[in-house]
CSV table of C-alpha atoms and ligand atoms in Angstrom, one decimal:
chain,number,residue,atom,x,y,z
A,23,MET,CA,73.5,-5.1,94.8
A,24,THR,CA,73.7,-2.0,97.1
A,25,GLY,CA,71.3,0.4,98.8
A,26,ARG,CA,67.7,-1.6,99.1
A,27,THR,CA,66.8,-5.1,98.4
A,28,LEU,CA,64.2,-6.4,96.5
A,29,PRO,CA,61.5,-7.7,98.6
A,30,ALA,CA,61.5,-11.1,99.7
A,31,GLY,CA,59.6,-13.1,96.7
A,32,ALA,CA,59.6,-10.4,93.9
A,33,ARG,CA,61.2,-11.6,91.4
A,34,ILE,CA,62.8,-9.9,87.9
A,35,ARG,CA,63.5,-12.2,85.0
A,36,SER,CA,65.3,-10.6,82.0
A,37,LEU,CA,63.4,-11.8,78.9
A,38,GLY,CA,66.5,-10.5,76.6
A,39,HIS,CA,66.8,-6.8,75.2
A,40,ALA,CA,64.2,-5.4,76.9
A,41,GLY,CA,62.4,-7.5,78.2
A,42,TYR,CA,61.2,-8.1,81.6
A,43,GLU,CA,59.0,-10.3,83.7
A,44,ILE,CA,58.3,-8.9,87.1
A,45,GLU,CA,56.3,-10.8,90.2
A,46,HIS,CA,55.4,-9.3,93.5
A,47,ALA,CA,52.5,-9.3,95.5
A,48,GLY,CA,50.7,-11.2,93.1
A,49,VAL,CA,50.8,-9.5,90.1
A,50,ARG,CA,52.8,-10.6,87.0
A,51,LEU,CA,54.0,-8.3,84.8
A,52,LEU,CA,55.8,-8.5,81.3
A,53,ILE,CA,58.3,-5.3,79.8
A,54,ASP,CA,58.6,-5.4,76.1
A,55,PRO,CA,58.8,-9.1,75.1
A,56,TRP,CA,60.9,-9.2,71.7
A,57,PHE,CA,61.9,-12.6,70.0
A,58,HIS,CA,61.1,-12.4,66.3
A,59,PRO,CA,63.3,-10.5,63.7
A,60,ALA,CA,62.5,-6.8,63.2
A,61,PHE,CA,62.9,-4.2,60.7
A,62,LEU,CA,62.8,-6.1,57.8
A,63,GLY,CA,64.5,-9.1,59.2
A,64,ALA,CA,67.0,-7.4,60.1
A,65,TRP,CA,67.3,-7.1,64.3
A,66,PHE,CA,67.3,-10.3,66.2
A,67,PRO,CA,67.8,-10.5,69.9
A,68,PHE,CA,71.3,-11.4,70.9
A,69,PRO,CA,71.8,-13.7,73.1
A,70,ASP,CA,69.0,-15.8,71.2
A,71,ASN,CA,65.9,-15.4,73.8
A,72,ARG,CA,63.9,-17.7,71.9
A,73,PRO,CA,63.4,-20.8,74.3
A,74,LEU,CA,61.8,-19.0,76.7
A,75,LEU,CA,58.8,-17.6,74.0
A,76,ASP,CA,56.8,-20.6,75.9
A,77,HIS,CA,57.2,-19.8,79.4
A,78,VAL,CA,56.4,-16.4,78.1
A,79,ALA,CA,52.7,-17.2,76.3
A,80,ALA,CA,51.9,-19.9,79.2
A,81,GLY,CA,52.7,-17.0,81.7
A,82,SER,CA,48.9,-15.6,82.6
A,83,TYR,CA,50.0,-12.1,82.9
A,84,ASP,CA,47.6,-9.8,84.6
A,85,LEU,CA,49.8,-6.8,83.1
A,86,LEU,CA,51.6,-6.0,80.1
A,87,TYR,CA,53.8,-2.8,79.4
A,88,LEU,CA,55.0,-2.0,76.1
A,89,SER,CA,57.6,1.3,75.9
A,90,HIS,CA,56.7,2.4,72.3
A,91,ALA,CA,56.1,1.0,68.3
A,92,HIS,CA,59.2,-0.2,67.9
A,93,GLU,CA,59.4,-4.1,66.5
A,94,ASP,CA,62.0,-4.6,68.8
A,95,HIS,CA,59.9,-3.7,71.7
A,96,PHE,CA,56.4,-4.1,70.2
A,97,ASP,CA,56.3,-7.8,68.7
A,98,GLU,CA,52.8,-8.3,67.5
A,99,ARG,CA,53.8,-12.5,66.8
A,100,ALA,CA,54.8,-12.3,70.3
A,101,LEU,CA,51.9,-10.7,71.8
A,102,ALA,CA,49.5,-12.4,69.9
A,103,LEU,CA,50.5,-15.8,72.1
A,104,LEU,CA,49.1,-13.7,75.1
A,105,ASP,CA,45.7,-14.1,76.9
A,106,ARG,CA,44.5,-10.7,75.4
A,107,ASP,CA,41.2,-11.1,78.0
A,108,ALA,CA,42.9,-11.2,81.3
A,109,THR,CA,46.0,-8.8,80.3
A,110,THR,CA,46.0,-5.5,81.4
A,111,VAL,CA,48.4,-3.4,78.9
A,112,VAL,CA,50.0,-0.5,80.2
A,113,VAL,CA,51.4,1.9,77.6
A,114,PRO,CA,52.2,5.6,76.9
A,115,ARG,CA,49.8,7.9,76.5
A,116,PHE,CA,51.1,9.5,73.0
A,117,ARG,CA,49.7,12.2,70.6
A,118,SER,CA,49.2,9.3,67.6
A,119,LYS,CA,47.5,6.8,69.7
A,120,SER,CA,49.0,4.6,67.2
A,121,VAL,CA,49.8,2.1,69.5
A,122,VAL,CA,46.4,2.1,71.4
A,123,ARG,CA,45.0,1.6,68.5
A,124,ARG,CA,47.4,-1.6,67.5
A,125,LEU,CA,46.6,-3.4,70.5
A,126,GLU,CA,42.7,-2.7,70.3
A,127,GLY,CA,43.7,-4.2,66.9
A,128,LEU,CA,45.6,-7.1,68.0
A,129,GLY,CA,42.3,-7.8,70.4
A,130,PHE,CA,43.2,-6.3,73.8
A,131,ARG,CA,40.4,-5.7,75.6
A,132,SER,CA,41.8,-3.8,79.0
A,133,VAL,CA,44.1,-1.0,78.1
A,134,VAL,CA,45.6,2.2,80.1
A,135,ALA,CA,47.6,5.0,78.5
A,136,LEU,CA,49.5,7.0,81.1
A,137,GLY,CA,50.6,10.3,80.1
A,138,HIS,CA,53.9,11.4,82.4
A,139,LYS,CA,54.4,11.0,85.9
A,140,GLU,CA,50.9,8.9,86.0
A,141,VAL,CA,50.7,6.8,88.1
A,142,HIS,CA,48.5,2.8,88.0
A,143,GLU,CA,48.7,0.9,91.2
A,144,ALA,CA,47.9,-3.2,90.3
A,145,ALA,CA,47.9,-3.8,93.9
A,146,PRO,CA,48.9,-2.5,97.4
A,147,GLY,CA,53.1,-2.5,96.9
A,148,PHE,CA,52.9,-2.9,92.9
A,149,VAL,CA,53.1,0.6,91.4
A,150,LEU,CA,53.9,2.1,88.2
A,151,THR,CA,55.0,5.2,87.1
A,152,MET,CA,54.9,6.6,83.2
A,153,LEU,CA,58.2,8.2,82.4
A,154,LEU,CA,57.4,9.9,78.8
A,155,ASP,CA,60.2,11.6,76.6
A,156,THR,CA,58.4,14.8,76.3
A,157,SER,CA,59.8,15.8,73.2
A,158,HIS,CA,58.4,14.7,69.9
A,159,LYS,CA,59.7,11.4,70.2
A,160,GLU,CA,57.2,8.8,71.1
A,161,ASP,CA,59.1,7.0,73.5
A,162,SER,CA,58.6,5.8,77.1
A,163,GLY,CA,60.0,4.2,80.5
A,164,LEU,CA,58.5,3.2,83.5
A,165,ILE,CA,59.3,3.5,87.5
A,166,VAL,CA,58.4,-0.1,89.1
A,167,ASP,CA,57.7,0.0,92.9
A,168,LEU,CA,57.6,-2.9,94.7
A,169,ASP,CA,56.7,-2.0,98.1
A,170,GLY,CA,59.1,0.9,98.0
A,171,PHE,CA,62.5,-1.2,96.2
A,172,ARG,CA,62.2,0.9,92.8
A,173,PHE,CA,63.3,-0.5,89.6
A,174,LEU,CA,63.5,2.2,86.5
A,175,ASP,CA,63.5,0.8,83.1
A,176,LEU,CA,64.3,3.4,80.6
A,177,ASN,CA,65.2,0.9,78.0
A,178,ASP,CA,66.3,3.4,75.1
A,179,CYS,CA,64.0,6.5,75.8
A,180,ASN,CA,65.6,9.7,76.5
A,181,THR,CA,62.9,11.4,79.1
A,182,PRO,CA,64.7,14.6,79.9
A,183,LEU,CA,67.3,14.1,82.3
A,184,SER,CA,65.9,17.0,84.8
A,185,GLU,CA,62.2,14.3,84.6
A,186,LEU,CA,64.4,11.6,85.8
A,187,PRO,CA,63.5,10.0,89.4
A,188,THR,CA,66.5,10.6,92.0
A,189,ASP,CA,65.9,7.6,94.4
A,190,VAL,CA,66.2,4.5,92.3
A,191,ASP,CA,67.6,1.4,93.5
A,192,VAL,CA,67.9,-0.3,90.0
A,193,LEU,CA,68.2,0.8,86.5
A,194,SER,CA,68.1,-0.9,83.2
A,195,ALA,CA,68.7,1.8,80.2
A,196,GLN,CA,70.6,1.7,76.7
A,197,TYR,CA,74.1,1.4,76.5
A,198,SER,CA,74.3,0.5,72.8
A,199,GLY,CA,73.2,2.3,69.9
A,200,ALA,CA,70.0,1.6,68.2
A,201,MET,CA,70.7,3.9,65.2
A,202,TRP,CA,71.8,4.0,61.4
A,203,TYR,CA,74.2,6.8,61.9
A,204,PRO,CA,76.9,6.4,61.5
A,205,ASN,CA,77.2,3.4,60.2
A,206,CYS,CA,75.0,2.6,57.4
A,207,TYR,CA,76.8,6.7,56.0
A,208,ALA,CA,78.9,6.6,53.2
A,209,TYR,CA,82.0,7.9,54.9
A,210,PRO,CA,86.0,7.0,54.2
A,211,ASP,CA,87.2,4.6,56.6
A,212,GLU,CA,89.2,7.4,58.7
A,213,VAL,CA,86.6,9.5,59.1
A,214,GLN,CA,83.8,6.3,59.7
A,215,ARG,CA,85.7,5.1,63.0
A,216,ARG,CA,86.0,8.4,63.9
A,217,LYS,CA,81.4,9.1,63.9
A,218,THR,CA,81.6,5.6,65.6
A,219,ALA,CA,83.9,6.4,68.0
A,220,GLU,CA,82.1,10.0,68.8
A,221,ILE,CA,78.8,8.0,68.9
A,222,ARG,CA,79.9,5.3,71.5
A,223,GLY,CA,81.7,8.1,73.4
A,224,ASP,CA,78.0,10.1,73.6
A,225,LEU,CA,75.6,7.1,74.5
A,226,TYR,CA,78.5,6.4,77.3
A,227,ASP,CA,78.4,9.8,78.7
A,228,THR,CA,74.3,9.9,78.6
A,229,LEU,CA,74.1,6.0,80.4
A,230,VAL,CA,76.6,8.0,83.6
A,231,ARG,CA,74.7,10.8,83.8
A,232,LYS,CA,71.4,8.8,83.9
A,233,VAL,CA,73.0,6.9,86.0
A,234,ARG,CA,74.1,9.6,88.7
A,235,LEU,CA,71.1,11.3,88.3
A,236,THR,CA,68.5,8.9,89.0
A,237,GLY,CA,70.6,7.8,92.1
A,238,ALA,CA,70.9,4.1,90.7
A,239,SER,CA,73.2,1.8,93.0
A,240,THR,CA,72.4,-0.8,90.2
A,241,TYR,CA,72.7,-0.9,86.6
A,242,LEU,CA,71.6,-4.0,84.8
A,243,PRO,CA,72.7,-3.3,80.9
A,244,ALA,CA,70.0,-3.5,78.3
A,245,ALA,CA,67.7,-2.5,75.4
A,246,GLY,CA,71.3,-4.0,73.2
A,247,PRO,CA,73.0,-4.2,71.1
A,248,PRO,CA,70.7,-6.8,68.8
A,249,CYS,CA,72.6,-9.1,66.0
A,250,PHE,CA,71.8,-9.5,62.9
A,251,LEU,CA,71.7,-13.2,61.1
A,252,ASP,CA,71.2,-11.8,57.3
A,253,PRO,CA,74.8,-12.4,56.0
A,254,GLU,CA,74.6,-9.2,54.2
A,255,LEU,CA,74.7,-7.4,57.5
A,256,GLU,CA,77.1,-9.5,58.9
A,257,ARG,CA,79.4,-6.3,59.4
A,258,PHE,CA,76.8,-4.6,62.2
A,259,ASN,CA,78.3,-7.5,64.4
A,260,ASP,CA,81.4,-6.3,64.8
A,261,ARG,CA,81.0,-4.7,67.9
A,262,SER,CA,84.4,-2.7,68.0
A,263,ALA,CA,83.8,-1.4,64.6
A,264,THR,CA,80.1,-0.3,64.8
A,265,ILE,CA,77.6,1.5,67.7
A,266,PHE,CA,76.4,-1.5,69.1
A,267,PRO,CA,79.2,-2.8,71.6
A,268,VAL,CA,78.7,-5.3,74.0
A,269,TRP,CA,78.9,-4.1,77.9
A,270,ASP,CA,82.2,-6.0,78.3
A,271,ASP,CA,83.3,-3.7,76.3
A,272,LEU,CA,82.4,-1.0,78.8
A,273,ALA,CA,82.9,-2.9,81.9
A,274,ALA,CA,86.0,-1.3,83.0
A,275,ASP,CA,85.2,2.7,82.1
A,276,PHE,CA,81.6,2.1,83.8
A,277,ALA,CA,83.8,0.7,87.1
A,278,ALA,CA,86.1,3.5,87.2
A,279,ASP,CA,83.7,6.0,86.2
A,280,CYS,CA,80.6,4.8,89.0
A,281,PRO,CA,82.6,2.7,91.4
A,282,GLU,CA,79.9,3.0,93.7
A,283,VAL,CA,77.2,1.5,91.5
A,284,GLY,CA,77.3,-2.1,91.1
A,285,THR,CA,76.4,-3.6,87.4
A,286,VAL,CA,74.7,-7.3,87.4
A,287,CYS,CA,74.4,-8.7,83.8
A,288,LEU,CA,71.6,-10.6,83.5
A,289,GLU,CA,71.5,-13.3,80.8
A,290,PRO,CA,68.2,-14.2,78.9
A,291,GLY,CA,66.2,-16.1,81.7
A,292,ASP,CA,68.0,-14.8,84.5
A,293,VAL,CA,66.6,-13.9,87.9
A,294,LEU,CA,67.2,-10.9,90.2
A,295,THR,CA,65.7,-12.1,93.4
A,296,ALA,CA,66.5,-10.4,97.0
A,297,ASP,CA,69.5,-13.2,97.4
A,298,GLY,CA,70.7,-12.4,94.1
A,299,VAL,CA,71.1,-13.5,90.6
A,300,GLU,CA,69.5,-17.1,90.1
A,301,GLU,CA,71.1,-18.4,86.2
A,302,SER,CA,69.2,-19.7,83.1
A,303,ALA,CA,69.8,-23.5,83.1
A,304,ASP,CA,69.8,-22.9,79.5
A,305,PRO,CA,72.9,-24.7,78.3
A,306,GLU,CA,74.0,-22.3,75.9
A,307,ARG,CA,73.8,-19.2,78.1
A,308,GLY,CA,76.6,-17.5,77.9
A,309,ARG,CA,78.5,-18.7,75.4
A,310,TRP,CA,77.8,-15.9,72.8
A,311,ARG,CA,81.3,-14.8,75.0
A,312,THR,CA,83.0,-17.7,75.0
A,313,GLU,CA,82.2,-18.7,71.4
A,314,PRO,CA,81.3,-15.9,69.6
A,315,GLU,CA,81.9,-16.9,65.9
A,316,ALA,CA,80.6,-20.1,66.6
A,317,TYR,CA,77.5,-18.8,68.6
A,318,LEU,CA,76.5,-16.1,66.3
A,319,ALA,CA,76.5,-19.4,63.3
A,320,ALA,CA,74.8,-21.5,65.1
A,321,TYR,CA,71.8,-18.9,65.8
A,322,ARG,CA,72.4,-17.6,61.9
A,323,ALA,CA,71.6,-21.3,61.1
A,324,ARG,CA,68.6,-22.1,63.5
A,325,ARG,CA,66.8,-19.2,62.1
A,326,GLU,CA,67.7,-19.1,58.3
A,327,ASP,CA,63.9,-19.5,57.5
A,328,GLU,CA,63.2,-16.1,59.2
A,329,TRP,CA,66.1,-13.9,58.1
A,330,SER,CA,65.7,-15.1,54.3
A,331,ALA,CA,62.1,-14.5,54.2
A,332,TYR,CA,62.9,-10.9,53.5
A,333,HIS,CA,65.1,-12.0,50.2
A,334,GLU,CA,62.2,-14.4,49.5
A,335,GLU,CA,59.2,-12.5,48.9
A,336,PRO,CA,57.9,-11.4,46.0
A,337,PHE,CA,57.4,-7.3,45.2
A,338,GLN,CA,56.9,-4.8,42.8
A,339,PRO,CA,59.6,-2.4,42.1
A,340,VAL,CA,58.3,1.4,42.7
A,341,GLY,CA,58.0,3.1,39.9
A,342,ALA,CA,57.8,7.4,39.4
A,343,ALA,CA,54.2,7.5,39.1
A,344,GLU,CA,53.5,5.6,42.9
A,345,LEU,CA,57.1,7.4,44.1
A,346,ASP,CA,55.4,10.7,43.3
A,347,ALA,CA,52.3,10.0,44.8
A,348,TYR,CA,53.6,8.7,47.7
A,349,PHE,CA,56.0,11.6,48.3
A,350,ALA,CA,52.8,13.9,47.3
A,351,LYS,CA,50.5,12.3,50.4
A,352,LEU,CA,53.9,12.6,52.8
A,353,THR,CA,54.4,16.5,51.7
A,354,ASN,CA,50.6,16.7,52.0
A,355,TRP,CA,50.1,15.4,55.9
A,356,ASN,CA,53.0,17.8,57.2
A,357,LYS,CA,52.4,21.4,55.1
A,358,ARG,CA,52.9,23.1,58.7
A,359,PHE,CA,55.9,20.9,59.3
A,360,LEU,CA,57.1,21.9,56.0
A,361,ALA,CA,56.1,25.7,56.2
A,362,ASP,CA,58.9,27.1,53.4
A,363,TYR,CA,61.0,24.0,53.3
A,364,GLN,CA,63.0,22.8,50.4
A,365,ARG,CA,65.5,20.2,49.7
A,366,ASP,CA,66.3,17.4,46.6
A,367,VAL,CA,67.0,14.0,47.9
A,368,ARG,CA,68.2,11.5,45.2
A,369,LEU,CA,67.3,7.9,46.0
A,370,VAL,CA,68.8,5.3,44.4
A,371,ALA,CA,66.5,2.1,44.3
A,372,ASP,CA,69.2,-1.1,42.4
A,373,GLY,CA,69.1,0.5,39.1
A,374,SER,CA,66.6,3.4,39.2
A,375,THR,CA,67.1,6.6,40.5
A,376,TRP,CA,65.0,9.5,41.0
A,377,ALA,CA,65.5,13.1,42.1
A,378,VAL,CA,62.6,14.1,45.0
A,379,ARG,CA,62.3,17.2,45.8
A,380,LEU,CA,60.7,17.9,49.4
A,381,GLY,CA,58.6,20.2,50.7
A,382,ARG,CA,55.2,22.3,49.4
A,383,VAL,CA,55.9,22.7,45.9
A,384,GLY,CA,57.7,19.0,45.6
A,385,GLY,CA,57.7,15.7,44.0
A,386,VAL,CA,59.8,13.2,41.8
A,387,LEU,CA,61.9,15.4,39.3
A,388,GLU,CA,62.2,15.1,36.0
A,389,GLU,CA,66.2,15.2,36.0
A,390,ASP,CA,68.2,14.7,38.8
A,391,PRO,CA,69.4,17.8,40.4
A,392,VAL,CA,73.3,18.9,40.0
A,393,ASP,CA,73.0,19.2,43.9
A,394,ALA,CA,70.8,17.0,45.4
A,395,GLY,CA,72.6,17.4,49.0
A,396,TYR,CA,71.0,14.1,50.3
A,397,THR,CA,71.5,10.5,48.6
A,398,ILE,CA,70.0,7.8,49.9
A,399,HIS,CA,70.7,4.1,48.3
A,400,VAL,CA,67.2,1.8,49.4
A,401,PRO,CA,66.3,-1.8,48.3
A,402,PRO,CA,63.4,-1.7,45.8
A,403,ARG,CA,62.3,-4.0,48.4
A,404,ALA,CA,62.5,-1.7,51.5
A,405,LEU,CA,60.9,1.3,48.7
A,406,ARG,CA,57.9,-1.0,48.3
A,407,ALA,CA,57.1,-1.8,52.0
A,408,ILE,CA,57.7,2.0,52.1
A,409,VAL,CA,55.0,3.3,49.7
A,410,GLU,CA,52.7,0.9,49.9
A,411,GLY,CA,53.0,2.0,54.4
A,412,ARG,CA,54.1,-1.5,55.6
A,413,ILE,CA,56.5,0.1,57.4
A,414,GLY,CA,57.8,3.9,57.3
A,415,TRP,CA,60.9,5.8,57.3
A,416,GLU,CA,62.1,4.8,60.1
A,417,GLU,CA,62.1,0.9,60.7
A,418,ALA,CA,63.5,1.0,56.9
A,419,LEU,CA,66.5,3.1,58.3
A,420,LEU,CA,67.0,1.2,61.5
A,421,SER,CA,67.0,-2.2,59.1
A,422,LEU,CA,70.7,-0.9,58.0
A,423,ARG,CA,70.0,-1.9,55.2
A,424,LEU,CA,69.7,1.3,53.4
A,425,SER,CA,72.8,3.3,53.0
A,426,LEU,CA,73.0,7.4,52.6
A,427,HIS,CA,75.3,10.1,51.9
A,428,ARG,CA,75.1,13.4,52.2
A,429,ASP,CA,77.3,16.5,51.6
A,430,PRO,CA,77.5,18.7,52.8
A,431,ASP,CA,78.1,16.5,55.9
A,432,VAL,CA,75.5,18.5,58.1
A,433,PHE,CA,72.6,16.4,59.9
A,434,ASP,CA,69.3,18.2,58.1
A,435,LEU,CA,66.8,17.9,60.9
A,436,THR,CA,63.1,18.6,58.7
A,437,LEU,CA,65.3,16.0,55.9
A,438,MET,CA,65.3,13.1,58.6
A,439,SER,CA,62.1,14.6,60.8
A,440,LEU,CA,59.6,13.9,57.8
A,441,LEU,CA,61.2,10.6,57.1
A,442,ARG,CA,61.1,9.4,59.8
A,443,TYR,CA,58.6,10.7,62.2
A,444,GLY,CA,55.9,12.3,58.8
A,445,ASN,CA,54.4,8.7,58.4
A,446,GLN,CA,52.6,9.8,62.1
A,447,PRO,CA,51.9,13.7,61.1
A,448,ALA,CA,51.2,13.9,65.3
A,449,GLN,CA,54.7,14.1,65.4
A,450,THR,CA,55.7,16.6,63.2
A,451,MET,CA,53.1,18.7,64.6
A,452,GLN,CA,54.5,18.6,68.1
A,453,MET,CA,57.9,19.6,66.3
A,454,VAL,CA,56.0,22.6,65.0
A,455,ARG,CA,54.9,23.6,68.7
A,456,GLU,CA,58.8,23.0,69.9
A,457,ARG,CA,59.8,25.2,67.1
A,458,ASP,CA,57.3,27.6,68.1
A,459,ASP,CA,58.6,27.4,72.1
A,460,ALA,CA,62.1,28.3,70.9
A,461,ALA,CA,61.3,31.3,69.7
A,462,ALA,CA,58.7,32.2,72.9
A,463,GLY,CA,59.4,28.9,75.4
A,464,GLU,CA,61.1,28.9,78.5
A,465,THR,CA,64.2,30.5,78.8
A,466,ILE,CA,67.2,29.5,81.6
A,467,GLU,CA,70.0,31.5,83.0
A,468,ARG,CA,73.8,30.0,83.2
A,469,CYS,CA,77.1,31.6,83.8
A,470,GLY,CA,75.8,35.0,82.6
A,471,TYR,CA,74.1,33.4,79.8
A,472,ALA,CA,69.9,33.6,79.1
A,473,PHE,CA,68.9,31.0,76.9
A,474,GLN,CA,66.1,28.3,75.2
A,475,ARG,CA,65.7,25.9,78.1
A,476,PHE,CA,65.1,22.7,76.1
A,477,CYS,CA,67.3,21.5,73.0
A,478,PRO,CA,65.9,22.8,69.0
A,479,HIS,CA,67.0,18.7,68.9
A,480,ALA,CA,64.7,17.2,70.6
A,481,GLY,CA,63.9,18.8,73.6
A,482,GLU,CA,66.3,18.0,76.6
A,483,ASP,CA,66.5,20.2,79.4
A,484,LEU,CA,69.9,22.3,78.9
A,485,ALA,CA,69.6,23.0,82.7
A,486,HIS,CA,72.0,19.7,82.6
A,487,ALA,CA,74.1,21.1,79.7
A,488,ASP,CA,77.7,21.3,79.8
A,489,ILE,CA,79.2,25.1,79.4
A,490,GLU,CA,82.6,26.0,78.3
A,491,GLY,CA,83.6,29.0,77.5
A,492,ASP,CA,81.0,30.8,75.1
A,493,VAL,CA,79.6,27.3,73.6
A,494,VAL,CA,76.8,25.2,75.4
A,495,GLU,CA,76.6,21.1,74.8
A,496,CYS,CA,73.5,19.4,74.9
A,497,PRO,CA,73.9,16.9,77.6
A,498,ARG,CA,71.8,14.3,75.2
A,499,HIS,CA,73.4,14.0,71.3
A,500,HIS,CA,76.2,16.9,72.0
A,501,TRP,CA,75.2,19.4,69.7
A,502,LYS,CA,76.9,22.5,70.4
A,503,TRP,CA,75.5,26.3,70.3
A,504,ASP,CA,77.7,29.3,70.8
A,505,LEU,CA,76.3,31.3,73.1
A,506,LYS,CA,77.2,34.7,72.0
A,507,THR,CA,74.8,34.3,68.7
A,508,GLY,CA,73.0,31.2,68.8
A,509,GLU,CA,74.6,29.3,66.1
A,510,CYS,CA,74.9,25.7,66.3
A,511,VAL,CA,78.6,24.6,65.9
A,512,ALA,CA,78.1,21.2,66.2
A,513,GLY,CA,76.1,18.6,65.7
A,514,GLY,CA,73.4,20.0,63.5
A,515,THR,CA,71.7,23.5,62.2
A,516,VAL,CA,69.2,24.5,64.4
A,517,PRO,CA,69.9,28.0,65.8
A,518,LEU,CA,69.5,28.2,69.7
A,519,ARG,CA,67.2,30.9,71.1
A,520,VAL,CA,69.7,33.3,72.7
A,521,ASP,CA,69.4,37.0,74.8
A,522,PRO,CA,72.2,39.0,74.3
A,523,SER,CA,70.1,41.7,76.6
A,524,GLU,CA,70.9,39.1,79.9
A,525,ARG,CA,74.2,38.6,79.4
A,526,VAL,CA,75.7,39.8,82.6
A,527,GLY,CA,79.3,40.8,83.6
B,610,FES,S1,68.5,16.9,72.7
B,610,FES,FE1,69.8,16.1,70.8
B,610,FES,S2,71.4,17.7,70.6
B,610,FES,FE2,69.9,18.0,72.9
């Protein structure tokens, strides 16, 4: 490691994925412990971290930080093993309040909800600062200050680049994907390859920006990729053909692009100290790299009862009346968000096909429209869980058990936001506010153009955008807009507010 070193006695133990255990100044902090399958039994921690579960259950933690509600960060089965009387939980203060409610339901008595940049001092020399994704998305990161040594856990959070701290020692952040796009879309092979490469490039570009902006002297690859033990999902373990690379695939590029930054790869159980890395004594440590196929086969066999549970759970197929009632409720919850939006979607579940009209006047249609635009193939078990409210579309999509097709191949922000966030209307209401802001919010001037400051997709600060000629490109998901007209020319369809009167020669 270069830069400041950890204080003597401080320990940062990786628990796998985005999980950490940090000890310093008599305080023990647990972060995002994830051990059990997530998203309809699809995701498993990679490498296997289950040998650490007993250690965590016996851990006597003073503090627990949960970054957001996704199951690979909020593992209810693991949380139920903790001492819920003695552990103070630090969480982001999201609009939806769902994280706090769930923790209270699990029996945690002390929950501290922090807003963006709010601070919690656990002890002198052990200070936490919350960082939110300040858009409609509910995600967070945490600065852990250990007597001046600053560890930034960004997991998979996209705090706007302009809101990131600039004096970080160690940055832990995602480099691999955690989305269904493009790998769950029905594209011809060549198109799939191109789009996958684009997303991998975007993820890498975002990582390099975060590393440079935070001034991190050390980077810890974290928060992915998971692995998929259900044989039905085997194709997503292909590290070269998906958006789920392992760090070895990127390490050489990163060393070339960020030569001043050290990289420390922690396996589950490894501990970072002032003197370096103490390696875990797990005999399986590193085997995923030397014998990847045998490792995955053995892991799959060990967890068969867990991944097969998804297939064995009895369920009743969903009928048209139930589906109609579900979408009526969803659209009712999101009336202001939908405004005058209308879109027909074809839902296919096993042998059944439904045409669903989304919008204020909607519901399951008698006839399949000729032009549905989007077709979503959803396993009947997943549809049952969605209709009963046990999971949302976000979790179902993250399971990678759905497949999608769209024609034209254009991202529909309203549709995907309705599905992803519609069961938490606090998020779609925030999108309504973001739309209003887009019309009348902050403007910045760059390269002679005046345009809205925050990206109309998911709120990135366009002060950090690249501008080439008349085109501005958002640094987060790389949508592009024509600065003369505001038209979105790549990525989506949402225009950017530009002020032509501000154009200076
Ligand atoms: S935040 Fe997604 S393209 Fe800007």
